[in-house]
PDB file of C-alpha atoms in Angstrom:
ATOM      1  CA  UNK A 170     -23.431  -9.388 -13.745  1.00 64.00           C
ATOM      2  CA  UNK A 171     -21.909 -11.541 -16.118  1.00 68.00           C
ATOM      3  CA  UNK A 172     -18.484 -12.813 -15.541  1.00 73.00           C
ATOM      4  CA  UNK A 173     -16.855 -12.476 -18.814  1.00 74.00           C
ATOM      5  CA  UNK A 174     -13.294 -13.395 -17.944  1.00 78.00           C
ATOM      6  CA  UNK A 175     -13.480 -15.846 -15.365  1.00 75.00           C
ATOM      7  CA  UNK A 176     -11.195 -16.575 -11.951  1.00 76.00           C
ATOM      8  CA  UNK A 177     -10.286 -12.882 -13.021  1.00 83.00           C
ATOM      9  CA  UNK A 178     -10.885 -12.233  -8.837  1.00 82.00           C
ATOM     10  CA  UNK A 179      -8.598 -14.203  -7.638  1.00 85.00           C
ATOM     11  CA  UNK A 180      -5.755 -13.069 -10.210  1.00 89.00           C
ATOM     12  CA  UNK A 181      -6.933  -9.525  -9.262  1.00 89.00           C
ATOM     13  CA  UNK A 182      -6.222 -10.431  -5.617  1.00 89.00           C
ATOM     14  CA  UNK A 183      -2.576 -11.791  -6.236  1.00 91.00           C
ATOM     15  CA  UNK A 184      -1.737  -8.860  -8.426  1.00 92.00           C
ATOM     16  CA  UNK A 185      -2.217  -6.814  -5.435  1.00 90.00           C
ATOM     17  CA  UNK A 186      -0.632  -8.410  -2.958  1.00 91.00           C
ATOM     18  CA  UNK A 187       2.226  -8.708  -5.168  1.00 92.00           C
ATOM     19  CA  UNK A 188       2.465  -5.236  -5.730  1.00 92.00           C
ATOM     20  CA  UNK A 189       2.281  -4.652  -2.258  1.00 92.00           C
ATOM     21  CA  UNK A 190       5.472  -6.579  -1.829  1.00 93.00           C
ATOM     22  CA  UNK A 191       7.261  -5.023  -4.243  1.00 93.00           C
ATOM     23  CA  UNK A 192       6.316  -1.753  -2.277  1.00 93.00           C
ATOM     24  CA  UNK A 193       7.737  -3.171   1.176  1.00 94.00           C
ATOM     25  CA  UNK A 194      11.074  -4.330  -1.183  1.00 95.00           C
ATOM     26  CA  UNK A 195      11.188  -0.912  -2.544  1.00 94.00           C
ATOM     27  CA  UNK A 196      11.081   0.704   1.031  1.00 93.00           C
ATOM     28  CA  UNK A 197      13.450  -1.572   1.612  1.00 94.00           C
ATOM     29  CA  UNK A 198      15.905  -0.854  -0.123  1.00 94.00           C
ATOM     30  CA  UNK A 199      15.132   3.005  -0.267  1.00 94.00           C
ATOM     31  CA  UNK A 200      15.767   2.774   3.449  1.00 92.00           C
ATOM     32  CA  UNK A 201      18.750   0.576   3.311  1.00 91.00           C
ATOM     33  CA  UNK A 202      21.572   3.525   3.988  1.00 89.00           C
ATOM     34  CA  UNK A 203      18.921   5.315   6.818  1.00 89.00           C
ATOM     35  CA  UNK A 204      20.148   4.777  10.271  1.00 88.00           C
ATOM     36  CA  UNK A 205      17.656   7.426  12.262  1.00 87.00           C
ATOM     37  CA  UNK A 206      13.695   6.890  12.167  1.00 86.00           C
ATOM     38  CA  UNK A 207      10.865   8.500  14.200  1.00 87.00           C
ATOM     39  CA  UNK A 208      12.017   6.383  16.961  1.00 87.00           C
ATOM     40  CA  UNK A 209      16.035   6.991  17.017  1.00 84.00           C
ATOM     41  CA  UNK A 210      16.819   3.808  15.859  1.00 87.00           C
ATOM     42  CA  UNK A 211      18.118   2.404  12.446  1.00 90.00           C
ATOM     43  CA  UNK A 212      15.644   1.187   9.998  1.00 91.00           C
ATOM     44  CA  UNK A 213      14.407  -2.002  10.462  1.00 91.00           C
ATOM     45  CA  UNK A 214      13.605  -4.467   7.455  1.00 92.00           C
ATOM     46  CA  UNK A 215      10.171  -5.049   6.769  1.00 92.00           C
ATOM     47  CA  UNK A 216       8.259  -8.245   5.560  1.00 92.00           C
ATOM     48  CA  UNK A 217       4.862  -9.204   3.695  1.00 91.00           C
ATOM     49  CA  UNK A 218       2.908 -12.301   4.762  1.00 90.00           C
ATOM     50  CA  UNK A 219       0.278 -13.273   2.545  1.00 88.00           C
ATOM     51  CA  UNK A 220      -2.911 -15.600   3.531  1.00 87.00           C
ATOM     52  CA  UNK A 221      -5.938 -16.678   1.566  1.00 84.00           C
ATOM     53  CA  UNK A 222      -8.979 -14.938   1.987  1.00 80.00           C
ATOM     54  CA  UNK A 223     -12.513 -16.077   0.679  1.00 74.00           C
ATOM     55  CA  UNK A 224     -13.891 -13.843  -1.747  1.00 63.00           C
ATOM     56  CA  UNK A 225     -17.381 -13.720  -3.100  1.00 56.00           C
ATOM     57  CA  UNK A 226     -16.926 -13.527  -6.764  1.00 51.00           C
ATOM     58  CA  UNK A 227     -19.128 -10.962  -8.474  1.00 50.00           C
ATOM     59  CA  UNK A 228     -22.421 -12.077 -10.223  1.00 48.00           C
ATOM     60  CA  UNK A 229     -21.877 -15.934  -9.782  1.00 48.00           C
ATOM     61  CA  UNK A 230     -23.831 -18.088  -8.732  1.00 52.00           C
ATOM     62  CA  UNK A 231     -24.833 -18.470  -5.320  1.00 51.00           C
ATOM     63  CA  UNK A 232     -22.313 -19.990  -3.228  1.00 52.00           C
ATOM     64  CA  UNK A 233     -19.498 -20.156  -5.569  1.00 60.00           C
ATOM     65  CA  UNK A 234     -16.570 -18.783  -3.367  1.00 66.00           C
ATOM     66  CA  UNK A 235     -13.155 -18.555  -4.530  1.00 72.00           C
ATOM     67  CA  UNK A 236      -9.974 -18.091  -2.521  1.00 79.00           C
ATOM     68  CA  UNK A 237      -7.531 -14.903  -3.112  1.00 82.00           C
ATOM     69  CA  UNK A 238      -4.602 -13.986  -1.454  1.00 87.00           C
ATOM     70  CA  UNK A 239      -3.961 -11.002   0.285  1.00 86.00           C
ATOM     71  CA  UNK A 240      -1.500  -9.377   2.856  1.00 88.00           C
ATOM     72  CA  UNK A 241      -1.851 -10.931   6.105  1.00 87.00           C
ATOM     73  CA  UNK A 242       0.302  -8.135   7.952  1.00 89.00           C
ATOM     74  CA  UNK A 243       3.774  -6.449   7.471  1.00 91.00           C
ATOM     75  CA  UNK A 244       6.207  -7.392   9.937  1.00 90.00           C
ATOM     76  CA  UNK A 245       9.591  -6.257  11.139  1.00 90.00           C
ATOM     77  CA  UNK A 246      12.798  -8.170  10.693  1.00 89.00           C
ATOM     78  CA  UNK A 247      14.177  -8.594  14.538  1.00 89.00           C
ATOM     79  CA  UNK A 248      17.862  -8.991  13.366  1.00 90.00           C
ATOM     80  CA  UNK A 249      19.986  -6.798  14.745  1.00 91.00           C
ATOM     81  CA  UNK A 250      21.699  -3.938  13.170  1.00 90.00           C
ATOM     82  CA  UNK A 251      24.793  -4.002  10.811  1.00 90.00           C
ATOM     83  CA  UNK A 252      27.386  -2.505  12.877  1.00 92.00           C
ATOM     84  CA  UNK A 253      29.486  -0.048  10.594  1.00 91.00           C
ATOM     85  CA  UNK A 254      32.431   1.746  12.007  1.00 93.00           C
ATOM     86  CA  UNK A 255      32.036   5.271  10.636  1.00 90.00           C
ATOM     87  CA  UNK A 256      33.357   7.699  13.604  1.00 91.00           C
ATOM     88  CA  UNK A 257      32.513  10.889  11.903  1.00 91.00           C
ATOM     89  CA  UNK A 258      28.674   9.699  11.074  1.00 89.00           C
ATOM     90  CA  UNK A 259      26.386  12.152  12.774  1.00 87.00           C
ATOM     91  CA  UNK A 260      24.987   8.614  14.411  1.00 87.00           C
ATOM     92  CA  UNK A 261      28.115   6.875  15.631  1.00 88.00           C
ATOM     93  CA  UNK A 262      28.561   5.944  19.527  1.00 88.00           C
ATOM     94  CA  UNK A 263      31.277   6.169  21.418  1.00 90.00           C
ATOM     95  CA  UNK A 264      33.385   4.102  19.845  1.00 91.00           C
ATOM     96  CA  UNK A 265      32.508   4.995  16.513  1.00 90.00           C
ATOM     97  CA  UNK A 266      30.227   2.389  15.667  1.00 91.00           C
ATOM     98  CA  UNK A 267      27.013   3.444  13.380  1.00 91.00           C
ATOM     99  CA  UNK A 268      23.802   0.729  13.085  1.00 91.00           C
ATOM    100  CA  UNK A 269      23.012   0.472  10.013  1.00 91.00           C
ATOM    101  CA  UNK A 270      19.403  -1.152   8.881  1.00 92.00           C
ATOM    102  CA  UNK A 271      19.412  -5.004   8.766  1.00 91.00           C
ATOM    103  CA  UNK A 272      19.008  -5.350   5.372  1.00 92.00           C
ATOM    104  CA  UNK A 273      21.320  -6.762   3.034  1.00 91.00           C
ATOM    105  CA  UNK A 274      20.588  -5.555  -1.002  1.00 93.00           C
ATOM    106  CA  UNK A 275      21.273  -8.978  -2.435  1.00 94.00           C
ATOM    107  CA  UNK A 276      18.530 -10.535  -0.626  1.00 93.00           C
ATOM    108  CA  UNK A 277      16.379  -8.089  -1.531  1.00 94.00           C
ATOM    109  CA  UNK A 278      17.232  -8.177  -5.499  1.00 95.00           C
ATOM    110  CA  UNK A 279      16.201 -12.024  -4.993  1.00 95.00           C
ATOM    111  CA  UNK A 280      12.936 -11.147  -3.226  1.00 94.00           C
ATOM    112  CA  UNK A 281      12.414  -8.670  -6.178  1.00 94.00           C
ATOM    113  CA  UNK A 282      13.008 -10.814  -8.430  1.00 95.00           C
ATOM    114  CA  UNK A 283      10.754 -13.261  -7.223  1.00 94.00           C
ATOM    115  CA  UNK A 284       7.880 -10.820  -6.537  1.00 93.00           C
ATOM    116  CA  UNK A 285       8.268  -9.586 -10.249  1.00 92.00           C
ATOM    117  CA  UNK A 286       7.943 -13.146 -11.442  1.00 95.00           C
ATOM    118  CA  UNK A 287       4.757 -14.010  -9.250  1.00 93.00           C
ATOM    119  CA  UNK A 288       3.409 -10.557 -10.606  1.00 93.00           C
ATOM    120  CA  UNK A 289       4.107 -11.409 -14.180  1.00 94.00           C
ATOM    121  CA  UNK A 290       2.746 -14.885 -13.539  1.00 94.00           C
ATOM    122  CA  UNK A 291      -0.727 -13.723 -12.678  1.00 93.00           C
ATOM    123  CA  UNK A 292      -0.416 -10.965 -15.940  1.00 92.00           C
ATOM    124  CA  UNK A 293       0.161 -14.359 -17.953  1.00 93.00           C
ATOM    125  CA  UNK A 294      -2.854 -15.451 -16.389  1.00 92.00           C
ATOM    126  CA  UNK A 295      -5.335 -12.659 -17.198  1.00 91.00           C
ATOM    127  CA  UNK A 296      -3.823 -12.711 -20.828  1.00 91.00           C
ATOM    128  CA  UNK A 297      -4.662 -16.005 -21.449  1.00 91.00           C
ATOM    129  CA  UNK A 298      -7.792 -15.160 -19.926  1.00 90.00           C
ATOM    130  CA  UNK A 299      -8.823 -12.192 -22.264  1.00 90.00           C
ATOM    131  CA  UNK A 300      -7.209 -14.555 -25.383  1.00 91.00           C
ATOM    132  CA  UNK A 301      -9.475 -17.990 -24.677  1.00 90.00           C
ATOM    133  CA  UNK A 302     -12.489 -15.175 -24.180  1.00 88.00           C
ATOM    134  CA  UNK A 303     -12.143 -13.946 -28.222  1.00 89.00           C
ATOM    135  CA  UNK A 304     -10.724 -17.270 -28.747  1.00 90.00           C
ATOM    136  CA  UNK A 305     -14.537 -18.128 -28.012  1.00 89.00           C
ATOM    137  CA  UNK A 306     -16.244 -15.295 -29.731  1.00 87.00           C
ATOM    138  CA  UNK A 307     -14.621 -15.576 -32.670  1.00 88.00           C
ATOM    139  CA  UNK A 308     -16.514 -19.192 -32.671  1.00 85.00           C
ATOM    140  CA  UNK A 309     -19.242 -16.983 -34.527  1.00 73.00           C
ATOM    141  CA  UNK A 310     -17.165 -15.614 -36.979  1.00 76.00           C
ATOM    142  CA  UNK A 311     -16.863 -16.964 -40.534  1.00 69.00           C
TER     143      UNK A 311
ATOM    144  CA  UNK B 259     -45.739 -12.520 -32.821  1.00 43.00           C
ATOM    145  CA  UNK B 260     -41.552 -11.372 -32.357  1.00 46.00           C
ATOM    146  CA  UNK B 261     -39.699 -13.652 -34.705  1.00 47.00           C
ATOM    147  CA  UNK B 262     -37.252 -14.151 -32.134  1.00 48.00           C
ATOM    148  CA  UNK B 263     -39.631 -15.736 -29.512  1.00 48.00           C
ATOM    149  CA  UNK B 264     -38.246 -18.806 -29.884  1.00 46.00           C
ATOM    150  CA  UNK B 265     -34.831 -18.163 -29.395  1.00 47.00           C
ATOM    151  CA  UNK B 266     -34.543 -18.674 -26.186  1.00 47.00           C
ATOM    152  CA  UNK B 267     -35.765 -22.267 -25.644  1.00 47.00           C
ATOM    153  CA  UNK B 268     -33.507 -23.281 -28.703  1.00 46.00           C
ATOM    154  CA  UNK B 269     -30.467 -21.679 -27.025  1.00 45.00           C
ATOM    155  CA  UNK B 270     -31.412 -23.668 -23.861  1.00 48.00           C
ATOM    156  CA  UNK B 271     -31.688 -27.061 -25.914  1.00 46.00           C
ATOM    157  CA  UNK B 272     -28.635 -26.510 -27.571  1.00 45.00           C
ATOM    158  CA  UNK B 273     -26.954 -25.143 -24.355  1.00 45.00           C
ATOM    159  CA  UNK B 274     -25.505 -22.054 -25.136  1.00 46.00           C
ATOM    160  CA  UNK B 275     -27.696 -20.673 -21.712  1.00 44.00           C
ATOM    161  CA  UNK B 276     -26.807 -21.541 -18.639  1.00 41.00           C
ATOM    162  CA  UNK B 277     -30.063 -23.057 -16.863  1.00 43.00           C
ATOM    163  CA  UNK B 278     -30.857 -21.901 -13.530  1.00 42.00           C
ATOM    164  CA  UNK B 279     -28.917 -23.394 -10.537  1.00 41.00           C
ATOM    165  CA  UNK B 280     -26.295 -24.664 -12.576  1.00 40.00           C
ATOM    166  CA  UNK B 281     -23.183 -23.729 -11.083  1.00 43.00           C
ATOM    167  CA  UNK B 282     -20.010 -22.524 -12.599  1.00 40.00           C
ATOM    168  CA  UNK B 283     -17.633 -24.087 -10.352  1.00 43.00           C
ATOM    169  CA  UNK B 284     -18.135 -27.359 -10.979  1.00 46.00           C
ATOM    170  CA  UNK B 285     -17.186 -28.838 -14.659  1.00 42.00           C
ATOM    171  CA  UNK B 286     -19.460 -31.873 -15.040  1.00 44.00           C
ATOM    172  CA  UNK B 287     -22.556 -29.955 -14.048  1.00 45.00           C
ATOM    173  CA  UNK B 288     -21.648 -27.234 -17.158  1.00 43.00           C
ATOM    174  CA  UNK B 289     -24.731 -26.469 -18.984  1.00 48.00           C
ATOM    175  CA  UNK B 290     -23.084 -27.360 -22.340  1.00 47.00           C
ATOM    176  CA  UNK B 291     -21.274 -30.402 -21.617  1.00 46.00           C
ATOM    177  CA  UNK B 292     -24.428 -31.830 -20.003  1.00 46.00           C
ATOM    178  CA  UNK B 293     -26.620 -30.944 -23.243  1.00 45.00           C
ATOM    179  CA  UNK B 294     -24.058 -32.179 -25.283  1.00 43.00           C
ATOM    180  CA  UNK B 295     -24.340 -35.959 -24.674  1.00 43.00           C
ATOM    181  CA  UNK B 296     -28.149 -35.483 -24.427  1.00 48.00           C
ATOM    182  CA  UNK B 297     -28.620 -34.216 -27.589  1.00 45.00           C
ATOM    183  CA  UNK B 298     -28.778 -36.935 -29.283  1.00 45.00           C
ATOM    184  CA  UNK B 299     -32.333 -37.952 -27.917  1.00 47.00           C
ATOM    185  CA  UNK B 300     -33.347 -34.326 -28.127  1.00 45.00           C
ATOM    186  CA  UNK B 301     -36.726 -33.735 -27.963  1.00 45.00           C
ATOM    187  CA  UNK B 302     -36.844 -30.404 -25.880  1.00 45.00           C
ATOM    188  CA  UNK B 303     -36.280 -28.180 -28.982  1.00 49.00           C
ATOM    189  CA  UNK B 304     -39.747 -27.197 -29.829  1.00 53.00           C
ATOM    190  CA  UNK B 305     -41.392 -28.846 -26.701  1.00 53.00           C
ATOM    191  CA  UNK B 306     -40.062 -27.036 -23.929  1.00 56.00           C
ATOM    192  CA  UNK B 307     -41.488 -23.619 -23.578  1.00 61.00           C
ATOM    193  CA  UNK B 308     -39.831 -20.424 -23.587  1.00 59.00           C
ATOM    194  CA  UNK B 309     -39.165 -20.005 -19.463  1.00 69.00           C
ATOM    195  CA  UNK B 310     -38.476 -17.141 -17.351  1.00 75.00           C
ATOM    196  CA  UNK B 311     -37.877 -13.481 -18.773  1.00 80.00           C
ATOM    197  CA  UNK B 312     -37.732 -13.121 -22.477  1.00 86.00           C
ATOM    198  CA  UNK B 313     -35.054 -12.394 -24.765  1.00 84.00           C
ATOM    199  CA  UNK B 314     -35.552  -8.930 -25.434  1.00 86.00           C
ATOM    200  CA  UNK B 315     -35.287  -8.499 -21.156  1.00 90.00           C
ATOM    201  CA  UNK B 316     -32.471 -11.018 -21.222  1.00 87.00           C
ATOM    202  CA  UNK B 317     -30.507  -8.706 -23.882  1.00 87.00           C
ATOM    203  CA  UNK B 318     -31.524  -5.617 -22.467  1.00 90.00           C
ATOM    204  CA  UNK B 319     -29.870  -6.743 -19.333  1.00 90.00           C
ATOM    205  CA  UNK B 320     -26.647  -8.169 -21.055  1.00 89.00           C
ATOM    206  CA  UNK B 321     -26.235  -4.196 -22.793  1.00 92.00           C
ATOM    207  CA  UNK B 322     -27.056  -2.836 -19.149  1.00 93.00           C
ATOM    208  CA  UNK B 323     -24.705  -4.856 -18.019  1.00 90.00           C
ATOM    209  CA  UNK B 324     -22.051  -4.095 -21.122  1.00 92.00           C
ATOM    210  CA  UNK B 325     -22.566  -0.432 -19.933  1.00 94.00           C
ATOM    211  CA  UNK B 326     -22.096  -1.161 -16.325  1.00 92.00           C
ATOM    212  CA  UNK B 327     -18.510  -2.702 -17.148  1.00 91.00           C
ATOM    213  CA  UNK B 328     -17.630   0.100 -19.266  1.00 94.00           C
ATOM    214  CA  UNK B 329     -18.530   2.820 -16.425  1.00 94.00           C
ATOM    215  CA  UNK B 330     -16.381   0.646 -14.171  1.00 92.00           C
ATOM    216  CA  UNK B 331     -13.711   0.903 -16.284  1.00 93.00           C
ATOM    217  CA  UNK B 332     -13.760   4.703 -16.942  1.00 94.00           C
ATOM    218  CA  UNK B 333     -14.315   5.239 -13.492  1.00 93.00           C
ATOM    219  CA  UNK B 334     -10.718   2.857 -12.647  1.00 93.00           C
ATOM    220  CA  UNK B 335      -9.346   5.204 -15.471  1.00 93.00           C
ATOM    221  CA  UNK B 336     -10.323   8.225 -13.812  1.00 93.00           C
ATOM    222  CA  UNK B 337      -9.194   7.422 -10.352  1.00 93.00           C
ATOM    223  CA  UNK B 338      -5.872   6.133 -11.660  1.00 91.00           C
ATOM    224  CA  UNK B 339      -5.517   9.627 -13.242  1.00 92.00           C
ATOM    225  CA  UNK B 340      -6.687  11.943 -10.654  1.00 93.00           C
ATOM    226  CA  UNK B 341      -4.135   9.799  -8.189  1.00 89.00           C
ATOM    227  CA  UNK B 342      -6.420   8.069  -5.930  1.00 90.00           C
ATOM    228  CA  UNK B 343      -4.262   5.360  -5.351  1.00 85.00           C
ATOM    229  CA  UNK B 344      -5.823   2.343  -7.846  1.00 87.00           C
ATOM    230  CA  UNK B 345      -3.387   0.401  -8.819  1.00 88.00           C
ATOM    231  CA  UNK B 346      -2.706   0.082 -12.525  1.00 90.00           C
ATOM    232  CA  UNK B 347      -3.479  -3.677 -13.019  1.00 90.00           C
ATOM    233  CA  UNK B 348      -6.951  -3.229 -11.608  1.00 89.00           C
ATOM    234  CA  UNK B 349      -7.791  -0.089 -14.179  1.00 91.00           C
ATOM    235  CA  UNK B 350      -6.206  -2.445 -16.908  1.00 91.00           C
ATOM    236  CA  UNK B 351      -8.364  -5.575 -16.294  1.00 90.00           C
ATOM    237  CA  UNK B 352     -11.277  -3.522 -15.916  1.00 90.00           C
ATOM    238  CA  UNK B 353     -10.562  -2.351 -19.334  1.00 92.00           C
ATOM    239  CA  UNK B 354     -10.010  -5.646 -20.660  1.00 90.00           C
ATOM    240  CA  UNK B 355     -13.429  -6.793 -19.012  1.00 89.00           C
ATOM    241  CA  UNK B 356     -15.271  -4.183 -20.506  1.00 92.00           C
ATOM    242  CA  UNK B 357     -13.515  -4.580 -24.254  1.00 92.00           C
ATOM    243  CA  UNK B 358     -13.957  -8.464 -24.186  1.00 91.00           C
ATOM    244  CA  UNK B 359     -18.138  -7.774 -22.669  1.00 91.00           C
ATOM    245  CA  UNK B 360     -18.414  -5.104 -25.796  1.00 92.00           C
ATOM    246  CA  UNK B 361     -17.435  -7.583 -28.011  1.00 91.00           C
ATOM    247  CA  UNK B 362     -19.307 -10.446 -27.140  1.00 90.00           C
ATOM    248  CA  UNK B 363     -22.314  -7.806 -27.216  1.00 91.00           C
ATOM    249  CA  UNK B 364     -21.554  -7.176 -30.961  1.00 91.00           C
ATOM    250  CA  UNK B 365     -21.557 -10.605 -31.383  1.00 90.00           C
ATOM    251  CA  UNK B 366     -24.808 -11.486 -30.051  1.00 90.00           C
ATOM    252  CA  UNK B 367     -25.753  -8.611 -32.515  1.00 91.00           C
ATOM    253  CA  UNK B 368     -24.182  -9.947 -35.070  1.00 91.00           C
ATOM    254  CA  UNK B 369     -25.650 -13.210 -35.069  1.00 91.00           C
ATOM    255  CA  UNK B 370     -29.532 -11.826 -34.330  1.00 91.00           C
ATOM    256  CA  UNK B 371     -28.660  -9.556 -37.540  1.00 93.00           C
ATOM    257  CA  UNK B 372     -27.977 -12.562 -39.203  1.00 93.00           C
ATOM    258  CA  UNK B 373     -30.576 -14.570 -38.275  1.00 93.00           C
ATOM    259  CA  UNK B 374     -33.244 -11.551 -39.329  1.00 94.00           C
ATOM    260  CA  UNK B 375     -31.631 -11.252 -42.409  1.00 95.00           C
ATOM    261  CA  UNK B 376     -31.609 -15.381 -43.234  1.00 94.00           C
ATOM    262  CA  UNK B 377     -35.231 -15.246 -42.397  1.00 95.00           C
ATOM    263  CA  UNK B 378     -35.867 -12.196 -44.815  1.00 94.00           C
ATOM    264  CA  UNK B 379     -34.071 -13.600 -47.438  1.00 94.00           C
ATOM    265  CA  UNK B 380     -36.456 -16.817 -47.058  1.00 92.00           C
ATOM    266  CA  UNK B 381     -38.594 -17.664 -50.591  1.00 88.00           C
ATOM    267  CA  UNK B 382     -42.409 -17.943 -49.878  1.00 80.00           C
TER     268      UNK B 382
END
């Protein structure tokens, strides 16, 4: 097939993982207040490591790989728990302590943030894609 | 004889095709930049023969392909809709991809069009 807009893969790939990062931020921070999961314990921040994967782009020639990125695996944050005291939380111990999740909001605005620029990075990128494309049709134009 | 036979080997001399094995990767090997700086000693236009399949294949291929894009693209559409978890960039640049193919189809149209009609308008 021909490959109108070209490197469009790899851009493809990065949008994804991106979005996938913004996902784990928004569970983040959706889960920054929970202090019970499944297993009885507070929630515990999560984290996206990307890698670079080869991918065969579509219809090119033979042997014409390109790297992408994509999520590597989603890991836990091992800090331990925010210790709140709260003694009338349905969670508190003994001495009146509740565990809140490890995450703090402010670092996860700045992830955001930083996720929403790489996103809108790679958007900048398949614009100026699609432009230089009818850039290059309009050649035949008069 | 199609009046359009020729075609082909002209858009090879001039470069506009892409000759077999070149690969896209790699700049100075480009098809067009290569036939650029031997154009000056051309003398492939009317020697080299018309190779391979012929242009009527070649543009039946680029519309199969033009519709191939476009099904992608309405299939993205209708997955995004129907909630099957396809994220909106992809359904987007598979939009885009099939918009920009379209066009450069019309194009190609265009120009043939044009070329017919230049021909017809010739004085004998």
């Amino acid at each position: 097939m021909i490959q109108i807009l070209s490197g469009i893969q790899n851009t493809t790939a990065a949008l994804d993982a991106e979005r996938t990062r913004l996902d784990v931020i928004s569970e983040n921070i959706a889960n920054a207040q929970t202090t019970r999961g499944p297993d009885g314990k507070p929630y515990q921040r999560r984290i996206v490591a990307f890698e670079t994967a080869l991918q065969q782009a579509l219809g090119s020639h033979q042997g014409a790989q390109t790297t992408g990125p994509q999520v590597a695996r989603i890991s836990k944050d091992t800090r331990a728990p925010i210790q709140v005291y709260e003694p009338e939380h349905q969670d508190a111990d003994a001495r009146g302590m509740v565990a809140m999740p490890n995450i703090n909001i402010h670092e996860e605005m700045a992830d955001m943030i930083a996720a929403s620029r790489a996103f809108e990075a790679n958007l900048a990128v398949v614009k100026n894609s699609r432009a230089m494309a009818m850039q290059t049709l309009a050649i035949g134009k008069r | 004889m199609s009046p359009l036979t020729a075609i082909p080997s002209n858009l090879q001399a001039y470069g506009i095709m892409p000759r077999a094995g070149a690969d896209g990767a790699d700049v100075s090997r480009l098809p067009g930049i290569q036939s650029a700086t031997e154009l000056g000693e051309s003398s492939g236009v009317s020697a080299t023969p018309p190779t391979g399949e012929s242009f009527a294949t070649m543009l039946g291929h680029m519309v199969a392909d033009v519709n191939t894009k476009q099904n992608i693209a309405g299939e993205a559409v209708g997955a995004l809709q129907s909630g099957q978890g396809v994220p909106l960039h992809q359904a987007v640049i598979a939009m885009e991809e099939a918009s920009v193919s379209f066009q450069l189809m019309v194009e190609v149209r265009n120009k043939l069009l044009e070329a017919y009609q230049e021909v017809m308008r010739m004085q004998i």
